[in-house]
mmCIF file of C-alpha atoms in Angstrom:
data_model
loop_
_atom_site.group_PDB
_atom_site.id
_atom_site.type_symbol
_atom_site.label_atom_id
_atom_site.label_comp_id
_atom_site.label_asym_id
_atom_site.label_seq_id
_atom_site.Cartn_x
_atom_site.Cartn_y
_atom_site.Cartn_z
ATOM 1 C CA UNK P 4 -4.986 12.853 11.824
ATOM 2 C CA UNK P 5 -4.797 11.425 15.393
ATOM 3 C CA UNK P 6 -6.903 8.800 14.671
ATOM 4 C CA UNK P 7 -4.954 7.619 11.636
ATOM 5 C CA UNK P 8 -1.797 7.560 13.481
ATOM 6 C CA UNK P 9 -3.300 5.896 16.074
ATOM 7 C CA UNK P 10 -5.072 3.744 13.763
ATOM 8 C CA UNK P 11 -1.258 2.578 12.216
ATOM 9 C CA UNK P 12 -0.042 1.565 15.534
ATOM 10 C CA UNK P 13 -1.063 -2.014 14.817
ATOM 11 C CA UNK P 14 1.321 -2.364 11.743
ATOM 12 C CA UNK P 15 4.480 -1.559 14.179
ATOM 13 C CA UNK P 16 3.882 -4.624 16.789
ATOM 14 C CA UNK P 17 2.129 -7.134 14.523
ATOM 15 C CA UNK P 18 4.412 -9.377 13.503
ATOM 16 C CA UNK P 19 1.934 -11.685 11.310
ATOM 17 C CA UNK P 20 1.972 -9.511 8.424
ATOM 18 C CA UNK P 21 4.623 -10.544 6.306
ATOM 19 C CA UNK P 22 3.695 -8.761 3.062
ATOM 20 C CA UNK P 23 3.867 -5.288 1.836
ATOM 21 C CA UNK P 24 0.532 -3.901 0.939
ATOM 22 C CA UNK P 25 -0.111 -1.163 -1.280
ATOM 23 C CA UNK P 26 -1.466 1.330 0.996
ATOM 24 C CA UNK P 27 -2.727 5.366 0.460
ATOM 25 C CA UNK P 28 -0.490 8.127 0.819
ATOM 26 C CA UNK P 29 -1.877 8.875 3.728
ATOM 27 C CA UNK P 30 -1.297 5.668 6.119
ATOM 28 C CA UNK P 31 2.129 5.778 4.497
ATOM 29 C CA UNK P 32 2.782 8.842 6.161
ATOM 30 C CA UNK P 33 1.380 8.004 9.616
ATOM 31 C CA UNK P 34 3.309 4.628 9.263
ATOM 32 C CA UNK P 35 6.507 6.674 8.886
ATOM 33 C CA UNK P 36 5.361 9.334 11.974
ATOM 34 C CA UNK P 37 4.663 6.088 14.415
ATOM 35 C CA UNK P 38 8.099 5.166 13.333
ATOM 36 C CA UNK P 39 9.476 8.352 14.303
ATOM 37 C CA UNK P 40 7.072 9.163 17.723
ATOM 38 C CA UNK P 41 8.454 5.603 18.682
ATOM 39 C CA UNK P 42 12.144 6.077 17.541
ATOM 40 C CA UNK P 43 11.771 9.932 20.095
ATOM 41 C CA UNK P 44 9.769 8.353 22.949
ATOM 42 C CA UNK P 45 12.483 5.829 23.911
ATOM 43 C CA UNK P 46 14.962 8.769 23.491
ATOM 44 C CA UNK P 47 13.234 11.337 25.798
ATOM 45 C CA UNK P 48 12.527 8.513 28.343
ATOM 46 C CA UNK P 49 14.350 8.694 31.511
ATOM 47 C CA UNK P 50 16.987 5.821 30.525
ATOM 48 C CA UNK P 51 17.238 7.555 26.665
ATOM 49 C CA UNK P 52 18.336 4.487 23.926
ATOM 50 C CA UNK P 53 18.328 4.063 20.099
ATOM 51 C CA UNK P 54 15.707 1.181 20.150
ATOM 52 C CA UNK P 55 15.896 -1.379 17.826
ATOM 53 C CA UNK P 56 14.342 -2.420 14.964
ATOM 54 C CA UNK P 57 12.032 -5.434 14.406
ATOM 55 C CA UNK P 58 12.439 -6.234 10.671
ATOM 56 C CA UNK P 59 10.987 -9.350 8.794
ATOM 57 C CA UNK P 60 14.206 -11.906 8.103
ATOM 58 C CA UNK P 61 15.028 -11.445 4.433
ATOM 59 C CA UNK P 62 17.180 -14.451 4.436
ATOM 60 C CA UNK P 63 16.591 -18.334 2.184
ATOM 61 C CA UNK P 64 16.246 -19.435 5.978
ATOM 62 C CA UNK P 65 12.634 -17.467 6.457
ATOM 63 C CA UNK P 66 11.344 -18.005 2.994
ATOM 64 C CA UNK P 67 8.819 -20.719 2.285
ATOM 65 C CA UNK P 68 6.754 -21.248 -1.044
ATOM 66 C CA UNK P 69 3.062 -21.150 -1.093
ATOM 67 C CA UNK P 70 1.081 -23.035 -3.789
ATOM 68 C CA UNK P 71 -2.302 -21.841 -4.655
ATOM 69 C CA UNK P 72 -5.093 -24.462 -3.804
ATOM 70 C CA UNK P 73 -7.180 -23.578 -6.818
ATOM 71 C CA UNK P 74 -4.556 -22.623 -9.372
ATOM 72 C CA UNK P 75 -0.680 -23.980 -10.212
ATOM 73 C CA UNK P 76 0.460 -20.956 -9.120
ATOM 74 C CA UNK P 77 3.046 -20.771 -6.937
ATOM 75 C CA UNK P 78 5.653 -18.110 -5.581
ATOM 76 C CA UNK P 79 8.027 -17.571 -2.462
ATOM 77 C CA UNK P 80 7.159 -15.770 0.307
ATOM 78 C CA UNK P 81 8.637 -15.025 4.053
ATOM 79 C CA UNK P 82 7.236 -16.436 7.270
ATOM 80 C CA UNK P 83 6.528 -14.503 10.531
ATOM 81 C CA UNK P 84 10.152 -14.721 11.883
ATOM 82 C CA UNK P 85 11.191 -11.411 13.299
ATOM 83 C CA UNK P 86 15.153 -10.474 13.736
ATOM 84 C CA UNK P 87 15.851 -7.362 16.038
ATOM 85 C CA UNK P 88 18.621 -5.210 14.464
ATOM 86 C CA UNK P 89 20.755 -3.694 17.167
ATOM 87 C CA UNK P 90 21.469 -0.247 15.984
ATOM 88 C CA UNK P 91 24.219 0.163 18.593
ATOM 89 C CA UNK P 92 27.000 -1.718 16.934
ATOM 90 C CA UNK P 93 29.773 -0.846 15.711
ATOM 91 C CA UNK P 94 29.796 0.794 11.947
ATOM 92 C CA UNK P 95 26.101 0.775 12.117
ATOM 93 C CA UNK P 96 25.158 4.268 12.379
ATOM 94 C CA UNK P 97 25.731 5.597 9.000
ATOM 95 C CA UNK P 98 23.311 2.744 7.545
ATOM 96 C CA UNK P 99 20.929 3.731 10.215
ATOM 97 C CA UNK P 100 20.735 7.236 8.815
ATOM 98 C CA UNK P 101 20.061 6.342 5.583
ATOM 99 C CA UNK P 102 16.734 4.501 6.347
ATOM 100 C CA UNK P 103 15.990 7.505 8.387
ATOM 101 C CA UNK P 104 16.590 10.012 5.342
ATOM 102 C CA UNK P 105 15.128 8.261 3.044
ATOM 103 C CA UNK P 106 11.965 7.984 4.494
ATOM 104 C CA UNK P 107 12.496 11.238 5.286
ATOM 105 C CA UNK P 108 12.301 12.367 1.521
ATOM 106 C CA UNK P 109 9.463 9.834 0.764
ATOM 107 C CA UNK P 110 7.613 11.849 3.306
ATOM 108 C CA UNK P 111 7.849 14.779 1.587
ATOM 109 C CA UNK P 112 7.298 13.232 -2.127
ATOM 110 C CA UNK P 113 4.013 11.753 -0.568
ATOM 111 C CA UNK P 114 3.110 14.936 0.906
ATOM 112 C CA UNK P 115 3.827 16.464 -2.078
ATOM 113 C CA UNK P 116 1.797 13.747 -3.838
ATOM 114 C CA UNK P 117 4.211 13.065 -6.382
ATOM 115 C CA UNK P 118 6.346 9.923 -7.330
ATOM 116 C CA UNK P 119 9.914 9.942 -8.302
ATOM 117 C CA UNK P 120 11.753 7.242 -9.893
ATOM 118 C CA UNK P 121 14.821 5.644 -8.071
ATOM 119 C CA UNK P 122 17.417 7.867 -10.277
ATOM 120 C CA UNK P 123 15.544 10.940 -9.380
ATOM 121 C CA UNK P 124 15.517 9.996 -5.434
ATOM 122 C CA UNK P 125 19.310 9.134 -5.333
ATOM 123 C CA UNK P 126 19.959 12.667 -7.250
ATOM 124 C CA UNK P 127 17.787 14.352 -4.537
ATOM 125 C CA UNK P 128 19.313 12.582 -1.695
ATOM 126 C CA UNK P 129 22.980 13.467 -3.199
ATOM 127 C CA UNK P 130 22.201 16.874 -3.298
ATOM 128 C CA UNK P 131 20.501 16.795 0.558
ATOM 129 C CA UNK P 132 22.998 14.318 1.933
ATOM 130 C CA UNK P 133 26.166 13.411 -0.610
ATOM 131 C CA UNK P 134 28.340 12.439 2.648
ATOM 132 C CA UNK P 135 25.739 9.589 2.945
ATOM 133 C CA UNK P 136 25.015 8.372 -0.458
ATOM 134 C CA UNK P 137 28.020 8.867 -2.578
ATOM 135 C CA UNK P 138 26.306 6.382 -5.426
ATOM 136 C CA UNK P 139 23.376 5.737 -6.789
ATOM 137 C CA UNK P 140 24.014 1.867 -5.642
ATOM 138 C CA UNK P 141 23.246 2.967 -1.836
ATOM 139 C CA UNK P 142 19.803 4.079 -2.435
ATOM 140 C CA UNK P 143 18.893 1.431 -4.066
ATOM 141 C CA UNK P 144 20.257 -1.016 -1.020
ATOM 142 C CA UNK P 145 18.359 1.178 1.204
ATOM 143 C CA UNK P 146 15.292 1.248 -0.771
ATOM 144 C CA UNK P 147 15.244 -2.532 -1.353
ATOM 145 C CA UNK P 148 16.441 -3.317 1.937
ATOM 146 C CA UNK P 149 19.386 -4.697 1.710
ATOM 147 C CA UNK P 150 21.974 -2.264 3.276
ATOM 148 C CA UNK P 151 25.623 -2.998 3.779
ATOM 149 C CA UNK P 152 25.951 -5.102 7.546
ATOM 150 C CA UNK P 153 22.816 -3.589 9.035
ATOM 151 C CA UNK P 154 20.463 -4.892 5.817
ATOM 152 C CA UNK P 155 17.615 -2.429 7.305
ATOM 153 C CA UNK P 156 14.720 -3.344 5.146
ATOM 154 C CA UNK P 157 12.359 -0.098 4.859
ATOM 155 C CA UNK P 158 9.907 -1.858 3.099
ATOM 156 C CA UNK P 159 9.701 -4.610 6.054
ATOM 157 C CA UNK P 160 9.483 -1.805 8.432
ATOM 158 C CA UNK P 161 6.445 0.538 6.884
ATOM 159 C CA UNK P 162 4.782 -2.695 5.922
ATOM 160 C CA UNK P 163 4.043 -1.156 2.295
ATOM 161 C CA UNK P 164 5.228 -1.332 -0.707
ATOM 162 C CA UNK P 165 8.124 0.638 -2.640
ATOM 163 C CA UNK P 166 5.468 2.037 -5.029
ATOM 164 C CA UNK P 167 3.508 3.141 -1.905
ATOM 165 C CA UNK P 168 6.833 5.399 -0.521
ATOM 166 C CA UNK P 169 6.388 6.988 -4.106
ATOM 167 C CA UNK P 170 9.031 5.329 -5.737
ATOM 168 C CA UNK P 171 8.369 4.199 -9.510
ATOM 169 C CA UNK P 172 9.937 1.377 -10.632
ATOM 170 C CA UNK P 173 12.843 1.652 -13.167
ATOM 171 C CA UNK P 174 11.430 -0.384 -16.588
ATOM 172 C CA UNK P 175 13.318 -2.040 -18.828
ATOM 173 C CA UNK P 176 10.655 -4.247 -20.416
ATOM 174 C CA UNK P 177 9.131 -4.021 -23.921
ATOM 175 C CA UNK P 178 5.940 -6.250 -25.411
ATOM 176 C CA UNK P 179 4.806 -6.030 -28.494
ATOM 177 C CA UNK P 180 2.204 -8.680 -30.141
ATOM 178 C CA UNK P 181 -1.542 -9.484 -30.229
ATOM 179 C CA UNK P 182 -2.295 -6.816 -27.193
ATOM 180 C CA UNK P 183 -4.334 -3.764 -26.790
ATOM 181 C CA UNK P 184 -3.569 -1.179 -24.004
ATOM 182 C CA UNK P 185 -5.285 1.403 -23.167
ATOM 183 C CA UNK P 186 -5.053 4.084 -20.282
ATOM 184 C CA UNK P 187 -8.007 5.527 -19.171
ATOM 185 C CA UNK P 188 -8.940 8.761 -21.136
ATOM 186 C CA UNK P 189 -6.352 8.340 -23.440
ATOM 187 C CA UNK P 190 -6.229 6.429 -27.224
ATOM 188 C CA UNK P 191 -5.680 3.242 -27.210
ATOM 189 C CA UNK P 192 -1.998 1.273 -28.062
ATOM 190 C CA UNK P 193 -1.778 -1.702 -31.012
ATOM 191 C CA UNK P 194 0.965 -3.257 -29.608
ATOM 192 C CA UNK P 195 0.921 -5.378 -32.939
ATOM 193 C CA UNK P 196 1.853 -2.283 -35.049
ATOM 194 C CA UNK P 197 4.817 -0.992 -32.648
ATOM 195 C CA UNK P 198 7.629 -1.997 -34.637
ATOM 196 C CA UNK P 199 10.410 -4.386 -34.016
ATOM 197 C CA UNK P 200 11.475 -1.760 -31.095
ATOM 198 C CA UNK P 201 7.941 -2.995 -29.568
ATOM 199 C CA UNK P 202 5.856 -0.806 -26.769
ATOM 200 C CA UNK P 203 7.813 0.517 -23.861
ATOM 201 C CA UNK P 204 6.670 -0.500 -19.983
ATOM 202 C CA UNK P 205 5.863 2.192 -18.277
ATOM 203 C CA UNK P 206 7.345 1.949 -14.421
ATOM 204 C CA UNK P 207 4.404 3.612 -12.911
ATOM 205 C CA UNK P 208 2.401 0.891 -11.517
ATOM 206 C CA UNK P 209 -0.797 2.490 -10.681
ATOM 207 C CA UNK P 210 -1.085 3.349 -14.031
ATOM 208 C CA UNK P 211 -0.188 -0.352 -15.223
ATOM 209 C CA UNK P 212 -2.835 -1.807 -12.757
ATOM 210 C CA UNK P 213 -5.864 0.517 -14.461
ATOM 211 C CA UNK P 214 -4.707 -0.302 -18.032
ATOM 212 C CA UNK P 215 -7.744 -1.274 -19.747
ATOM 213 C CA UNK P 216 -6.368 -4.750 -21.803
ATOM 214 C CA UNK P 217 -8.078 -6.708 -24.846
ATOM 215 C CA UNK P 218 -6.261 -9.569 -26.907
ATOM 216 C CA UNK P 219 -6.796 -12.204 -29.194
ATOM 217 C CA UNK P 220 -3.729 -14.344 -28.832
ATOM 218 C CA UNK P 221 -3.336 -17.776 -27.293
ATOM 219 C CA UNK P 222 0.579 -17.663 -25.664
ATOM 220 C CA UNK P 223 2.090 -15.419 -23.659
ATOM 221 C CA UNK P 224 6.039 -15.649 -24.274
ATOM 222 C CA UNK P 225 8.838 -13.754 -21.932
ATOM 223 C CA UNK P 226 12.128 -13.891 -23.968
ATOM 224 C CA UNK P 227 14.707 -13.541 -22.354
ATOM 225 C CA UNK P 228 17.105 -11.584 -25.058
ATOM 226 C CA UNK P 229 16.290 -8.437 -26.357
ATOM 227 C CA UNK P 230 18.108 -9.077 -29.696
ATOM 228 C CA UNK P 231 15.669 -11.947 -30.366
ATOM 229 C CA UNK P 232 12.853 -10.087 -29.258
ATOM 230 C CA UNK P 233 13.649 -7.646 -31.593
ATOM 231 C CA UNK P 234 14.082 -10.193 -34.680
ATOM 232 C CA UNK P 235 10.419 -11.982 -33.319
ATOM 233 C CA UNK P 236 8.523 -8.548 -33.640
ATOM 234 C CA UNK P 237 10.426 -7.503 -36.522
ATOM 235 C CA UNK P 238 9.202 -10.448 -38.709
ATOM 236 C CA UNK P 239 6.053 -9.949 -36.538
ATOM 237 C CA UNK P 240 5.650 -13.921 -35.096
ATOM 238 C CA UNK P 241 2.914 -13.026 -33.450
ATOM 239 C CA UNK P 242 0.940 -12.915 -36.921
ATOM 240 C CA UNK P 243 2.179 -16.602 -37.661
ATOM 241 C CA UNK P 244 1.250 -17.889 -33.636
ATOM 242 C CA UNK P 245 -0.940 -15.424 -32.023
ATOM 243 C CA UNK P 246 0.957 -14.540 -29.109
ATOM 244 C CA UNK P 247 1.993 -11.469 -26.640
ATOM 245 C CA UNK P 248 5.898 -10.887 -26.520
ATOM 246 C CA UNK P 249 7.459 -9.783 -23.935
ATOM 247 C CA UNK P 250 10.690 -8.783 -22.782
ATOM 248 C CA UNK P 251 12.655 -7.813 -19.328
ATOM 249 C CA UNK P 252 16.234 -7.319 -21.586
ATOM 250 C CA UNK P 253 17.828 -10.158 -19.329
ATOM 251 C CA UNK P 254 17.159 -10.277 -15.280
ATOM 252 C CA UNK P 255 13.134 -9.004 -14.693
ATOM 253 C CA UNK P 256 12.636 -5.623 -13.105
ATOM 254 C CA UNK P 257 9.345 -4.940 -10.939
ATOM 255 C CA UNK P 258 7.263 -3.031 -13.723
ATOM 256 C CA UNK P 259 7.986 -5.950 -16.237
ATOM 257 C CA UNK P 260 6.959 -8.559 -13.816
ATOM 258 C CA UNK P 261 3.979 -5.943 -12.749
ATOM 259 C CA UNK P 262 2.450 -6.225 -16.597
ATOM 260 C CA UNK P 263 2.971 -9.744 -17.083
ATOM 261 C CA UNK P 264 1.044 -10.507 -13.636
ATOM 262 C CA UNK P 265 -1.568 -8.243 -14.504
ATOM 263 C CA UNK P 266 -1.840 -9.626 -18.336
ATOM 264 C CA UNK P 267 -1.975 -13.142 -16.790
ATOM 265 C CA UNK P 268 -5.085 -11.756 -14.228
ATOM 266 C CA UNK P 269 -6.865 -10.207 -17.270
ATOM 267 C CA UNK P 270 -6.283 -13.420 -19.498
ATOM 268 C CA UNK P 271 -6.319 -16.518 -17.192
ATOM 269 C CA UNK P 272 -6.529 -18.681 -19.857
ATOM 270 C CA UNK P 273 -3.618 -17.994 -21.498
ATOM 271 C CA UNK P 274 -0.291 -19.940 -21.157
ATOM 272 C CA UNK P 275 3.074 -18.177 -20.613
ATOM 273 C CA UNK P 276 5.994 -19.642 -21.771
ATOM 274 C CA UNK P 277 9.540 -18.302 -21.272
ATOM 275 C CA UNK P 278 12.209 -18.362 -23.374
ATOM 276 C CA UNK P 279 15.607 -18.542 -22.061
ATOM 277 C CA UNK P 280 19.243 -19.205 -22.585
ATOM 278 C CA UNK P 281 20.235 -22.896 -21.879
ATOM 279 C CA UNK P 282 22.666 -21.993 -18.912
ATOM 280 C CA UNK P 283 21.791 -20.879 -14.868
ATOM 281 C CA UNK P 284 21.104 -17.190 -15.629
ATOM 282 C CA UNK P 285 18.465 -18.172 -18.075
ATOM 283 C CA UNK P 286 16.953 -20.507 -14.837
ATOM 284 C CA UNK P 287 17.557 -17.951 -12.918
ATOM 285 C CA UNK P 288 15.468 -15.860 -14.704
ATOM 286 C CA UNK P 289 12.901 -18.184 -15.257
ATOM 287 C CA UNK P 290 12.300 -18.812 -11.645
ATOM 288 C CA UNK P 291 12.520 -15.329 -11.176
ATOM 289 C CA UNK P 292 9.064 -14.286 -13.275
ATOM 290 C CA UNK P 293 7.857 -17.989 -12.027
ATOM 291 C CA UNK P 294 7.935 -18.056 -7.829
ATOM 292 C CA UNK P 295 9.851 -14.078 -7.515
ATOM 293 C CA UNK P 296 12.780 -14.013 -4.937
ATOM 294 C CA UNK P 297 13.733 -13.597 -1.349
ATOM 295 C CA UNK P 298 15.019 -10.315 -1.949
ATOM 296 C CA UNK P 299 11.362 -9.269 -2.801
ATOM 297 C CA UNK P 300 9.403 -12.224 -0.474
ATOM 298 C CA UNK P 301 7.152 -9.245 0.580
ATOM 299 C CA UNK P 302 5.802 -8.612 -2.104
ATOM 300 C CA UNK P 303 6.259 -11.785 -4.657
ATOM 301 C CA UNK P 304 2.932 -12.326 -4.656
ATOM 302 C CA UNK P 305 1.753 -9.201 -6.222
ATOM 303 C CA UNK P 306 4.270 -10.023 -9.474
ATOM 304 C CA UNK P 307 4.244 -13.891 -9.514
ATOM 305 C CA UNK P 308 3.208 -15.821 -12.435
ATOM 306 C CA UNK P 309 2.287 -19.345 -13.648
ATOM 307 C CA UNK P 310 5.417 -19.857 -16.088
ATOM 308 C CA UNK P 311 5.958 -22.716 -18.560
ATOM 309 C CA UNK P 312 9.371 -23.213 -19.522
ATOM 310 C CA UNK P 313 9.956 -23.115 -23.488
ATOM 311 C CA UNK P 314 13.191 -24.341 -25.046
ATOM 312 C CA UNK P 315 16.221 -26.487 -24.519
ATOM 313 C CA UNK P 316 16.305 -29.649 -22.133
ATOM 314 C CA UNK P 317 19.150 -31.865 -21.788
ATOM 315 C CA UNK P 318 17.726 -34.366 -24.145
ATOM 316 C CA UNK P 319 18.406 -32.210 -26.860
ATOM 317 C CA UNK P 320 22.456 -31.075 -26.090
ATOM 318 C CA UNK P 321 23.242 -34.624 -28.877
ATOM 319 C CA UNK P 322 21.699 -32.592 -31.749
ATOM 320 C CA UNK P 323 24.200 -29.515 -31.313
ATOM 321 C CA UNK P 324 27.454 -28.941 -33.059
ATOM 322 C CA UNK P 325 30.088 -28.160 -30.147
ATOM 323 C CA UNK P 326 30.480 -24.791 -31.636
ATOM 324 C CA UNK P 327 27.634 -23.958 -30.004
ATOM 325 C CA UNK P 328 28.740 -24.078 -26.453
ATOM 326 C CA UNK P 329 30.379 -21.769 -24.440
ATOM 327 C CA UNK P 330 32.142 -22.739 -21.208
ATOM 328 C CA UNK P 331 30.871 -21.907 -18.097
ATOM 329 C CA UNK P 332 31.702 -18.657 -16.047
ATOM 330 C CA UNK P 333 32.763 -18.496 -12.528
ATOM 331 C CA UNK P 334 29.281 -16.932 -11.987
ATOM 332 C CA UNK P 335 27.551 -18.966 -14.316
ATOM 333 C CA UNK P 336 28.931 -21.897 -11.666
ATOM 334 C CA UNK P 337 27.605 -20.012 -8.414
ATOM 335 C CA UNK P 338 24.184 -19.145 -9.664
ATOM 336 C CA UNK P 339 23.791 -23.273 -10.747
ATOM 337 C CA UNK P 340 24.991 -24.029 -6.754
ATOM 338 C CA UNK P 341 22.808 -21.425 -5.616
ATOM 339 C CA UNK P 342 19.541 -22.675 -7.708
ATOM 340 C CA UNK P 343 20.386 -26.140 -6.376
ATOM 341 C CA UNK P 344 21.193 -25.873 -3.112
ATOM 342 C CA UNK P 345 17.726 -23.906 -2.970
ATOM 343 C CA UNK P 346 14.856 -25.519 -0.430
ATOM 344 C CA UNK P 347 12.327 -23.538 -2.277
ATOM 345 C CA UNK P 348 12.689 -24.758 -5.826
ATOM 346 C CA UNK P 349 13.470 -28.512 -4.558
ATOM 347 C CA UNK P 350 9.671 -28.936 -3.208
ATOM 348 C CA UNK P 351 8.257 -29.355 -6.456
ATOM 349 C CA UNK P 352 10.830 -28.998 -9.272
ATOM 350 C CA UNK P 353 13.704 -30.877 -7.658
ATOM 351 C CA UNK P 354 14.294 -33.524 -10.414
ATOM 352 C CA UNK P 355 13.528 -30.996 -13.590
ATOM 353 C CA UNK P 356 16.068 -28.215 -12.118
ATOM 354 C CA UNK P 357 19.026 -30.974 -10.598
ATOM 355 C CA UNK P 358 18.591 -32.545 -13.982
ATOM 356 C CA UNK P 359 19.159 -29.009 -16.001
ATOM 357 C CA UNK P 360 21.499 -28.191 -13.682
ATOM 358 C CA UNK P 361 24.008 -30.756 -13.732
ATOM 359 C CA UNK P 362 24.214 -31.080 -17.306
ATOM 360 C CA UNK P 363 24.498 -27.659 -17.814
ATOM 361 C CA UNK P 364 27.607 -28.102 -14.975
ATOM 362 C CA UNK P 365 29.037 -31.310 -16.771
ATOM 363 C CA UNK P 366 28.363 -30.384 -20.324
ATOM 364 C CA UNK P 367 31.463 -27.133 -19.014
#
């Protein structure tokens, strides 16, 4: 066990890796003891501090896009800039705690090996520690990272992925269409005969990534609304276009994305189109199964697709009736600033997004 520890000291100081891996059980735990030796060495030493903690940037400023050289694929990621969070100011001691107990109880979960989903951590932690995490909202900021002031970024820290602390990812996705799953040792799933409710996504990863997968379609399509995924399966579209549906019910979680990337490995050849809502949260979700997010730059890479957008463009607005508009939300309004004013999607899609974007802004 030495070894391994001693092994994981590399991680802590080397600030080139900027991506969560998915590591064992076992260097997770020796990641989290070097974190702890280190945090209780600079305490017993004769001038005894809280050290600080070097933590990849998870800000638009660190991110850059990487395009593939041998495929179109493309998806954000963060450089090697390093901020050092000062754990001595004021009001940042509770946040500081929280990283601290929640690796705490991933510790045990991995030495337990089991996995819990983020629900069934925030109801353990509540019961532990309920003066620290009075709702379910503040695990999930520690777990992603982003904690209130402080933004401690566990994830950054270990160097691993939130599936490797034992955390499942909560799944809201469906598919149905011209797919075949199948879990090792288990009977096979026609996602063709599922039903316009289609096949649930499972959030356990590991057991998405050994999925044994055969098709015969020729499209992949994300929709975006569940109520028209429903009506596509129910009058079964894929029979009419062989295709794979699939679904995220509006913003995509991790074990959604997780699938799709891992149906897009198995069938290269196959193009994936997304349909969306003609407005920024439908972008915004576009983007978001296209090139991933800052939020998750660690590990975009690992869920990234090659994504085809598939619907309106501004070309067609003259053939609607104006009952079919709605006005514009104040959010609606901030996400369309926020897609624009982003570096990462002007590099290569700057005149296809500004164009979207400011008709969507001038059609409110």
């Amino acid at each position: 066990m030495e070894d391994l520890r001693n092994s994981t000291l590399k991680f802590f100081t080397d600030q080139e890796l900027c991506y969560a891996d998915i590591v064992p059980p076992t260097q997770v735990r020796a990641r989290i003891e070097v974190s702890v030796l280190s945090f209780l060495k600079i305490l017993n030493a004769s001038n005894p501090a809280i050290s600080d903690l070097p933590l990849i940037q998870r800000k638009l400023s660190n991110s850059r896009m990487n395009h593939g050289l041998l495929t179109e694929l493309s998806y954000v990621f963060l450089s090697n800039s390093v901020s050092i969070r000062s754990l001595m100011r004021p009001n940042a001691g509770k946040a500081f705690v929280r990283v601290w107990k929640v690796m705490e109880m991933c510790y045990q979960i991995l030495l337990k090996e089991k996995r819990v989903t983020q629900r069934e951590l925030f109801y353990k932690l509540l019961c532990d520690s309920p003066h620290l995490f009075p709702s379910q909202k503040d695990v999930n900021r520690t777990i992603q990272g982003l904690l209130i002031c402080a933004k401690i970024d566990l994830v950054a820290l270990l160097r691993c992925s939130r599936y490797s602390l034992g955390i499942m990812a909560s799944s809201r996705g469906l598919i149905a269409g011209r797919l075949i799953m199948q879990e090792p040792g288990k009977e096979a799933v026609d996602c063709s005969v599922c039903g316009s409710s289609g096949h649930t996504v499972s959030g356990d990863l590991s057991l998405l990534d050994k999925l044994v997968l055969n098709a015969d379609a020729r499209y992949i399509i994300i929709v975006e609304k569940h109520a028209i995924f429903q009506r596509l399966a129910e009058d079964r579209f894929f029979s009419q276009i062989p295709s794979i549906l699939i679904t995220a019910k509006g913003y995509p979680d991790m074990a959604t994305r997780f699938l799709l990337h891992r149906i897009s490995r198995a069938f290269p050849d196959l193009p994936i189109l997304a349909l969306v809502d003609w407005n920024p949260a439908g972008l915004a979700i576009l983007c978001t199964f296209k090139f991933g997010s800052v939020g998750m730059g660690l590990e975009s890479y690992r869920y990234a697709c090659n994504v085809k957008w598939l619907g309106l463009r501004g070309h067609d607005l003259p053939m609607l009736p104006d009952q079919s508009f709605v006005p514009l939300k104040t959010k609606d309004l901030q996400i369309a600033q926020s897609l624009m004013s982003s570096k990462i999607l002007q590099v290569n899609h700057s005149e296809t997004l500004n164009a979207a974007l400011a008709i969507l802004i001038l059609q409110d």
